[in-house]
Amino acid sequence: MNLTRISLSNPVAVIVGILLVSLFGLISIAYLPIQLIPVVERPVIKITTNWRAAAPKEVEAEIIEPQENVLRGLPGMTKLVTESSRGRGKVTITFNSGIDMQRALLDVLSRLNRVQRYPEDASEPILSMVGDNTRPIAWLIIKPLPGNKRPINTYQDFVEDVAQTRLERVPGVAQSEAFGGQKKEIRITFDPYLAASLGVELPVAAKLAGGAKDVSGGTVNVGKRRYTLHFAGRYSIEDLPGMIIEWRDGKPVRLSDVAKIEKRFKDKQGFVLQNGELAMALNARREQNVNVLEVMAGLKEAVEELREGPLKRAGLSIQQVYDETIYIDRSIAMLATNMVLGVILAIGVLWWFLRRFRATLMVALAIPVSLLLTFIVLYASGRTLNVISIAGLAFAVGMVLDAAIVVLENIVRLREKGMDAGEAAELGTSQVWGALLASTATTVAIFLPVVFLKNEAGQLFADLALGIAVAVTASLIIAVTVLPTASRYWLREMKDSDKHAHWWEAITGKIMALTNSRKRRAAWITGLIVLPLLITILTIPSASYMPKGNRNLVFAFILPPPGTNTDTMEKEMGSFIVKQLAPHL
């Protein structure tokens, strides 16, 4: 099938094709999800099990070791790392690249179900898959308004019920978390001396007080009806003081006789400081493959609603302190500007050599059409618009001109020899078709395999590789269909004249003189191979996973000495850090 001949005989179809590509390309740009970087699914599963107030050794013995025993030999697992800390146990499992993570998650769940028993007051294990969406796209700070003397840490339940719930209702938000507050709890403090004097064993009393709960009793048939039995064993805080925990000499020993019962806030597990003042923090994590700009717009609308509504009535203020879309906008704008500048420079250089306005315009047409077709493929394949994919398009700007320049130059050469426009368009394209196909195939063969890599690097650079491969392929199709058709109807009659022919002949003569012997040719070949290699070795930059970004924020992790309590960290470390950072804020 001769694409050039078909295009030349159907110019209207070529025009319609360009219009359709332009239309659907613009629609694809509008609907492509915008993110900072591509979604990278790391083959890592984390298991977190909380056991409040348990010592690290207890967590190791009662939680981590049983989980390690059942997780051994997990298919595809390459590394298993455990961590035991006060009140928490963590297991991090790393799998082979390319493994089906949904299947791996089910395998881990199945293995964890084999753990026979966890401590009664330990929570169920929480599983999470580590990916790009684990990074919050927004951080918010909540503080008391002037005149509100209530401590901010006492608003935990209110913030979770009102602010956190509102953020999670925003389309595209997967999860929101609140930090810096304290929940309420019922605390029973036993007096060991009173308990001993009344002959009450503290372990038994603690089990009775903490283990009271509602129990289902099944069903019973009475006549024609079936009734569900339910034993109400859970005590309210008002009933707890009268709870009988022991009988002595025929008299009941109640919980209030040996313990103090109070509803109070839990011990502080962390704190949030903003400019030296205590605050609460909220974050928002996005779902995968969503437009971050649209999600952020919804978040800002929700924040404004909270600020002027329930938070204001509660005497609280809310302020957004981190917005990922700022860096997305900056990065994409910078790359888009560079890409446009590259297009302008490419067209300028092209015109400098061609010195024909119509010819330059026809070749330049390959750039927007190729890029728009690439946007269509990116959207159809479920990709996103990010700094990696835009960088790939920027790289492709210069590459998409190659095929068009070769075809047009050959057509112009034949026209200058007096050949008819239609014949020159078909013959000029067919003469270079094989070379262009080979050149495009080698470029695609280099980049396209990256799309099928399942490891982290493959996922990160797949958008770049796909963008370049599609753009170069599209440029070949345009060069053998659109360009010959346009040259047939748009290029004027040309004469074989070159004002600078004597310059080219002089340069060619000098080059031939420099390579007119075997020794000279060998010397030039050796120099042209060795010199670039030496320059590359001497100037090669240091390797890194990703280039350093220019963000006006700092994330830091500080590990305090083992056993340091939260109050000490707040007074000593928190105040010191705030003081050191104050001049830079």
XYZ file of C-alpha atoms in Angstrom:
585
model
C 0.000 0.000 0.000
C 1.469 3.315 -1.140
C 0.419 5.920 1.449
C 1.835 8.779 -0.593
C -0.136 7.856 -3.736
C -3.352 7.452 -1.727
C -2.830 10.833 -0.066
C -2.093 12.592 -3.358
C -5.282 11.229 -4.875
C -7.401 12.162 -1.825
C -6.337 15.636 -0.660
C -9.697 16.285 1.031
C -9.245 13.177 3.192
C -5.810 14.458 4.238
C -7.278 17.810 5.306
C -10.091 16.089 7.220
C -7.538 13.838 8.927
C -5.503 16.847 10.085
C -8.647 18.568 11.386
C -9.751 15.435 13.276
C -6.317 14.975 14.837
C -6.317 18.635 15.863
C -9.816 18.406 17.367
C -9.284 15.200 19.312
C -5.800 16.325 20.323
C -7.165 19.497 21.916
C -9.907 17.478 23.642
C -7.285 15.053 24.966
C -5.225 17.926 26.388
C -8.308 19.214 28.210
C -9.084 15.813 29.749
C -5.575 14.520 30.461
C -5.013 14.233 34.249
C -2.300 16.651 35.391
C 0.237 15.507 37.990
C 3.767 16.417 39.028
C 5.338 13.055 38.142
C 3.908 9.760 36.839
C 2.319 7.287 39.225
C 5.022 4.872 40.376
C 3.733 1.683 41.965
C 6.519 0.342 44.134
C 6.409 -3.400 44.891
C 6.259 -2.758 48.634
C 3.564 -3.632 51.177
C 3.644 -2.235 54.702
C 1.896 -3.821 57.677
C 1.285 -1.677 60.758
C -0.107 -3.092 63.996
C -0.803 -0.796 66.936
C -0.687 -2.010 70.545
C -1.101 0.954 72.798
C 1.461 1.427 75.593
C 3.217 -1.878 74.848
C 6.993 -1.979 75.201
C 9.098 -2.720 72.077
C 10.058 -6.172 73.411
C 6.392 -7.040 73.951
C 5.539 -5.867 70.431
C 8.383 -7.996 69.063
C 7.310 -11.127 70.924
C 3.518 -10.886 70.621
C 3.051 -9.273 67.198
C 6.152 -9.134 64.999
C 7.424 -12.694 65.520
C 4.041 -14.370 64.808
C 3.695 -12.255 61.659
C 7.237 -13.087 60.551
C 6.544 -16.801 60.979
C 3.504 -16.795 58.687
C 5.028 -14.453 56.089
C 8.148 -16.531 55.474
C 8.321 -18.001 51.987
C 5.837 -15.524 50.520
C 5.880 -15.868 46.689
C 7.883 -13.111 45.002
C 9.217 -11.633 48.251
C 12.797 -10.345 48.104
C 13.139 -8.618 51.471
C 11.289 -8.480 54.786
C 12.141 -5.747 57.307
C 10.541 -5.472 60.750
C 10.520 -2.652 63.268
C 9.306 -2.719 66.864
C 8.695 0.512 68.740
C 6.623 1.592 71.699
C 3.002 0.830 70.929
C 3.579 -0.114 67.306
C 4.995 -2.848 65.095
C 5.842 -2.442 61.408
C 6.614 -5.015 58.734
C 7.850 -3.890 55.302
C 7.776 -6.462 52.493
C 9.561 -5.836 49.182
C 8.636 -7.925 46.128
C 10.167 -8.602 42.723
C 9.632 -5.948 40.056
C 6.668 -6.649 37.817
C 4.749 -8.736 40.343
C 0.953 -8.421 40.453
C 0.580 -6.283 43.582
C -3.129 -7.005 43.972
C -2.366 -10.726 44.045
C 0.532 -10.104 46.448
C -1.777 -8.119 48.737
C -4.250 -11.004 48.839
C -1.405 -13.427 49.624
C -0.260 -11.239 52.527
C -3.817 -10.994 53.889
C -4.208 -14.751 53.647
C -0.942 -15.322 55.514
C -1.811 -12.817 58.257
C -5.101 -14.605 58.870
C -3.028 -17.603 60.000
C -1.793 -15.692 63.054
C -3.647 -17.506 65.809
C -3.963 -14.735 68.360
C -3.109 -11.084 68.897
C -3.115 -9.330 72.289
C -6.660 -8.388 73.295
C -6.045 -4.633 73.225
C -4.006 -4.671 69.998
C -5.602 -3.301 66.835
C -6.039 -5.259 63.634
C -3.064 -5.073 61.225
C -3.291 -2.213 58.714
C -1.974 -2.959 55.217
C -0.887 -0.319 52.730
C 0.772 -0.440 49.322
C 3.511 2.137 48.890
C 3.007 4.289 45.786
C 3.108 7.808 44.484
C -0.253 8.631 45.977
C 1.139 8.141 49.487
C 2.514 11.701 49.381
C -0.022 14.328 50.531
C -0.874 16.984 47.965
C -1.981 19.500 50.615
C -1.263 20.333 54.263
C -3.557 22.519 56.354
C -3.005 24.097 59.774
C -5.870 24.637 62.244
C -5.383 27.075 65.141
C -7.632 28.848 67.679
C -8.900 32.278 66.695
C -7.894 35.239 68.892
C -9.902 35.111 72.111
C -10.368 31.328 72.033
C -8.531 30.037 75.123
C -9.402 26.365 74.653
C -6.285 24.252 73.917
C -6.109 23.218 70.274
C -5.258 19.604 71.134
C -8.753 19.149 72.622
C -10.385 19.577 69.197
C -9.328 16.188 67.782
C -12.830 14.670 67.625
C -14.316 17.889 66.234
C -11.649 18.204 63.524
C -12.046 14.552 62.513
C -15.851 14.711 62.421
C -16.113 18.069 60.632
C -12.945 19.106 58.765
C -11.473 15.703 57.913
C -14.841 14.343 56.777
C -15.422 17.392 54.570
C -12.032 17.031 52.878
C -12.610 13.334 52.191
C -15.849 14.212 50.381
C -13.903 16.198 47.768
C -13.839 14.200 44.487
C -10.372 12.739 43.955
C -9.327 12.778 47.624
C -8.526 9.265 48.813
C -7.724 9.972 52.454
C -7.257 12.762 54.974
C -5.405 12.530 58.286
C -5.421 14.736 61.388
C -2.398 15.293 63.630
C -1.692 17.189 66.817
C -4.877 16.451 68.755
C -5.835 14.130 71.582
C -8.860 11.831 71.756
C -10.843 11.240 74.923
C -10.723 7.978 76.820
C -12.102 6.435 79.985
C -9.188 5.907 82.346
C -9.429 3.588 85.348
C -6.607 4.110 87.850
C -6.418 1.378 90.490
C -5.213 1.992 94.033
C -3.064 -1.075 94.787
C -3.260 -0.531 98.557
C -7.060 -0.405 98.606
C -7.229 -3.385 96.266
C -4.875 -5.383 98.500
C -6.822 -4.492 101.657
C -10.045 -5.738 100.060
C -8.407 -8.842 98.603
C -8.984 -7.814 94.995
C -6.562 -9.163 92.406
C -5.692 -6.343 90.025
C -5.322 -8.511 86.852
C -8.795 -9.961 87.413
C -10.308 -6.543 88.118
C -8.617 -4.993 85.080
C -9.871 -7.785 82.845
C -13.430 -7.378 84.123
C -13.369 -3.598 83.741
C -11.788 -3.597 80.294
C -13.458 -6.665 78.841
C -17.099 -5.736 79.321
C -18.818 -5.777 75.939
C -22.068 -6.560 74.187
C -22.441 -10.177 73.046
C -24.795 -11.743 70.535
C -26.775 -14.657 71.985
C -28.038 -16.123 68.730
C -31.729 -16.696 68.018
C -34.610 -18.466 69.737
C -37.988 -19.626 68.395
C -41.017 -18.677 70.476
C -44.260 -19.853 68.940
C -44.435 -18.623 65.385
C -41.763 -15.983 65.846
C -37.958 -16.003 65.919
C -36.204 -13.588 68.273
C -32.588 -12.419 68.293
C -30.888 -12.482 71.685
C -28.409 -9.751 72.612
C -26.588 -9.496 75.942
C -25.871 -5.867 76.840
C -22.653 -6.161 78.810
C -21.037 -2.873 77.903
C -20.993 -0.306 80.673
C -21.445 3.425 80.282
C -19.139 5.736 82.207
C -21.985 6.416 84.649
C -22.411 2.682 85.354
C -18.721 1.835 85.749
C -18.377 3.006 89.388
C -21.105 0.572 90.447
C -19.600 -2.383 88.580
C -19.137 -5.373 90.915
C -15.687 -6.876 90.522
C -15.518 -9.098 93.625
C -17.553 -10.417 96.573
C -16.061 -10.362 100.044
C -17.915 -11.640 103.130
C -21.184 -11.520 101.233
C -20.719 -7.901 100.256
C -19.978 -6.596 96.758
C -16.723 -4.826 96.021
C -17.416 -2.208 93.412
C -14.974 -0.711 90.955
C -15.186 2.706 92.608
C -13.993 1.147 95.880
C -10.548 0.361 94.461
C -10.122 2.686 91.459
C -10.580 6.219 90.246
C -12.683 6.498 87.085
C -12.427 9.562 84.872
C -13.043 10.643 81.309
C -9.982 12.503 80.107
C -7.768 13.056 77.101
C -5.305 10.389 76.048
C -1.626 10.921 76.642
C -0.052 13.117 73.987
C 1.510 11.065 71.186
C 2.738 13.981 69.080
C 2.447 17.700 68.510
C 2.312 20.265 65.708
C 3.964 23.680 65.894
C 3.435 26.589 63.524
C 5.646 29.593 64.164
C 6.157 28.378 67.717
C 2.444 27.955 68.511
C 0.636 24.659 69.041
C -1.710 23.750 66.211
C -3.400 20.827 64.480
C -2.477 19.641 60.999
C -4.635 18.091 58.289
C -3.434 16.555 55.051
C -5.110 15.292 51.892
C -3.942 12.367 49.762
C -5.191 12.002 46.209
C -6.506 8.999 44.357
C -4.516 7.585 41.464
C -4.930 8.934 37.917
C -6.843 12.062 38.890
C -6.246 15.634 37.817
C -4.428 17.147 40.780
C -5.372 20.680 39.703
C -9.077 19.812 39.792
C -8.704 18.050 43.142
C -6.887 21.062 44.587
C -9.623 23.392 43.356
C -12.156 21.239 45.204
C -9.984 21.248 48.327
C -9.684 25.033 48.309
C -13.439 25.340 47.978
C -13.900 22.969 50.934
C -11.334 24.894 53.011
C -13.121 28.177 52.354
C -16.419 26.564 53.316
C -14.903 25.280 56.570
C -13.216 28.614 57.321
C -16.426 30.623 57.047
C -18.683 27.923 58.470
C -18.216 25.346 61.244
C -14.614 26.223 62.113
C -15.402 29.905 62.523
C -18.360 29.069 64.764
C -16.060 26.850 66.848
C -13.475 29.626 67.196
C -10.911 28.031 64.864
C -8.991 29.209 61.819
C -7.655 27.110 58.939
C -4.731 27.901 56.644
C -3.206 25.964 53.753
C 0.569 25.762 54.172
C 1.467 23.305 51.385
C 0.049 23.133 47.872
C 1.590 20.648 45.445
C -0.089 22.304 42.473
C 2.200 25.330 42.872
C 5.159 23.158 41.865
C 3.130 21.369 39.206
C 2.142 24.690 37.624
C 5.699 26.007 37.791
C 7.279 22.849 36.381
C 4.764 22.380 33.584
C 4.835 26.091 32.695
C 8.636 26.022 32.506
C 8.672 22.923 30.298
C 5.850 24.250 28.124
C 7.721 27.542 27.684
C 10.902 25.683 26.755
C 8.957 23.523 24.316
C 7.389 26.556 22.620
C 10.797 28.234 22.490
C 12.232 25.074 20.962
C 9.518 25.084 18.300
C 10.243 28.732 17.455
C 13.992 28.127 17.262
C 13.527 24.993 15.158
C 11.315 26.862 12.691
C 13.762 29.784 12.639
C 16.742 27.561 11.866
C 14.669 25.744 9.265
C 13.768 28.985 7.517
C 17.415 30.119 7.615
C 18.451 27.121 5.552
C 15.381 26.770 3.325
C 14.792 30.501 2.740
C 11.325 29.623 1.416
C 8.340 30.666 3.521
C 5.898 28.086 2.172
C 8.382 25.243 2.448
C 9.218 26.243 6.012
C 5.530 26.403 6.942
C 4.853 22.950 5.501
C 7.713 21.373 7.447
C 6.712 23.234 10.614
C 3.219 21.738 10.279
C 4.700 18.403 11.359
C 5.344 19.721 14.882
C 1.800 20.556 16.105
C 0.146 17.655 14.285
C 2.661 15.138 15.699
C 2.307 16.544 19.227
C -1.500 16.562 19.078
C -1.508 12.951 17.890
C 0.804 12.117 20.799
C -1.644 13.702 23.254
C -4.393 11.484 21.844
C -2.289 8.355 22.417
C -1.325 9.477 25.944
C -4.983 9.980 26.840
C -6.111 6.720 25.231
C -3.417 4.745 27.077
C -4.394 6.177 30.477
C -1.270 8.298 30.929
C -1.047 11.658 32.666
C 0.334 15.061 31.768
C 3.391 15.537 33.960
C 6.930 16.869 33.843
C 8.221 13.562 32.440
C 5.719 13.308 29.579
C 6.115 17.004 28.689
C 9.902 16.593 28.747
C 9.489 13.750 26.253
C 7.431 15.992 23.981
C 10.049 18.735 24.289
C 12.740 16.247 23.222
C 10.586 15.157 20.303
C 10.125 18.686 18.905
C 13.441 18.607 17.057
C 13.169 14.941 16.103
C 9.793 15.248 14.368
C 11.273 17.654 11.808
C 13.860 15.204 10.500
C 11.606 13.159 8.241
C 9.738 16.221 6.963
C 12.983 18.031 6.072
C 14.363 15.034 4.176
C 11.137 14.556 2.179
C 10.702 18.237 1.372
C 14.334 18.725 0.335
C 14.080 15.792 -2.061
C 10.814 17.087 -3.512
C 12.325 20.570 -3.929
C 15.370 19.051 -5.644
C 13.160 17.300 -8.196
C 11.032 20.412 -8.720
C 14.160 22.476 -9.392
C 15.033 19.992 -12.123
C 11.726 20.813 -13.811
C 9.659 17.798 -12.728
C 5.873 18.120 -12.460
C 4.524 18.896 -8.945
C 2.527 15.668 -8.555
C 5.269 13.466 -9.968
C 7.931 15.201 -7.845
C 5.827 14.744 -4.698
C 5.329 11.016 -5.265
C 8.804 10.203 -6.572
C 10.593 12.437 -4.066
C 8.848 10.724 -1.167
C 9.282 7.175 -2.473
C 13.025 7.692 -2.972
C 13.645 8.438 0.716
C 10.827 6.326 2.188
C 13.022 3.339 3.030
C 15.708 5.413 4.747
C 13.108 7.310 6.786
C 11.425 4.086 7.866
C 14.742 2.637 9.025
C 15.627 5.828 10.894
C 12.235 5.969 12.637
C 12.305 2.262 13.463
C 15.684 2.571 15.184
C 14.452 5.506 17.294
C 11.261 3.678 18.265
C 13.244 0.514 19.005
C 15.340 2.469 21.511
C 12.488 4.138 23.413
C 9.461 1.853 23.092
C 10.823 -1.053 25.230
C 10.950 1.324 28.215
C 7.136 1.425 28.148
C 7.006 -2.294 28.933
C 9.456 -2.222 31.844
C 7.642 -2.981 35.111
C 10.321 -1.773 37.513
C 10.348 1.641 39.158
C 12.489 3.297 36.468
C 10.269 1.896 33.730
C 7.124 3.277 35.353
C 8.772 6.661 35.859
C 10.085 7.136 32.304
C 7.394 5.263 30.364
C 5.563 8.509 29.570
C 8.749 10.054 28.152
C 9.510 6.992 26.026
C 5.931 6.683 24.778
C 5.764 10.377 23.913
C 8.958 10.294 21.855
C 8.083 7.008 20.113
C 4.588 8.167 19.142
C 5.724 11.649 18.050
C 8.492 10.273 15.820
C 6.149 7.679 14.290
C 3.517 10.354 13.703
C 6.114 12.586 12.034
C 6.960 9.785 9.594
C 3.298 9.350 8.670
C 2.916 13.108 8.204
C 6.086 13.264 6.094
C 4.835 10.635 3.621
C 1.177 11.728 3.491
C 0.540 15.362 4.438
C 3.787 16.883 3.185
C 3.670 15.469 -0.393
C 0.023 16.532 -0.705
C 0.790 20.040 0.540
C 3.839 20.384 -1.710
C 1.837 19.348 -4.778
C -0.747 22.083 -4.320
C 1.247 24.744 -2.518
C 4.842 24.792 -3.738
C 5.378 27.144 -6.624
C 7.485 26.400 -9.675
C 11.156 26.437 -8.709
C 14.369 27.096 -10.558
C 17.659 25.369 -9.883
C 19.573 28.308 -8.436
C 21.752 28.607 -5.366
C 23.466 31.933 -4.657
C 25.771 30.277 -2.154
C 26.800 27.289 -4.290
C 30.419 28.477 -4.493
C 30.599 28.539 -0.681
C 29.412 24.935 -0.397
C 31.852 23.843 -3.104
C 34.731 25.577 -1.309
C 33.888 23.935 2.016
C 33.545 20.545 0.336
C 36.915 20.994 -1.360
C 38.660 21.794 1.930
C 37.133 18.756 3.631
C 38.215 16.517 0.772
C 41.735 17.962 0.939
C 41.964 17.169 4.651
C 41.000 13.545 4.030
C 42.747 12.789 0.763
C 45.041 10.079 2.151
C 44.616 6.903 4.181
C 46.681 8.231 7.106
C 44.682 11.459 7.293
C 41.380 9.591 7.173
C 42.549 7.226 9.935
C 43.708 10.178 12.059
C 40.408 12.023 11.623
C 38.336 8.932 12.403
C 40.408 8.186 15.519
C 40.190 11.794 16.702
C 36.447 12.031 16.116
C 35.926 8.866 18.177
C 38.468 9.325 20.986
C 38.035 13.074 21.623
C 34.261 12.945 22.306
C 34.805 9.934 24.576
C 37.454 11.809 26.589
C 35.248 14.892 26.883
C 32.329 12.709 28.002
C 34.416 10.954 30.664
C 35.785 14.247 32.015
C 32.459 16.095 32.070
C 30.010 13.304 32.921
C 27.656 14.513 35.699
C 27.029 12.613 38.907
C 24.204 10.088 38.797
C 21.014 10.493 40.818
C 17.502 9.046 40.767
C 15.780 12.395 40.155
C 17.159 15.928 39.774
C 16.978 18.181 42.802
C 13.892 20.372 42.752
C 13.748 24.004 43.794
C 11.004 24.072 46.425
C 10.540 26.614 49.168
C 10.068 23.973 51.840
C 12.085 21.467 53.835
C 11.033 18.015 55.018
C 13.157 16.622 57.845
C 13.050 13.626 60.173
C 14.630 13.794 63.620
C 15.027 10.724 65.799
C 15.100 11.646 69.512
C 16.977 9.556 72.077
C 15.125 6.337 72.986
C 12.589 6.855 75.754
C 12.164 10.607 75.255
C 8.569 11.583 76.013
C 6.466 13.939 73.929
C 6.440 16.825 76.409
C 10.244 16.868 76.529
C 10.484 16.877 72.734
C 7.988 19.743 72.526
C 9.733 21.907 75.124
C 13.347 21.220 74.192
C 13.530 20.107 70.563
C 10.437 21.856 69.198
C 11.291 25.242 70.680
C 14.912 24.973 69.519
C 13.939 24.087 65.943
C 11.413 26.933 65.763
C 14.033 29.380 67.056
C 16.602 28.241 64.481
C 14.144 28.427 61.578
C 12.541 31.742 62.570
C 15.036 33.952 60.627
C 14.293 32.024 57.422
C 10.492 32.178 57.572
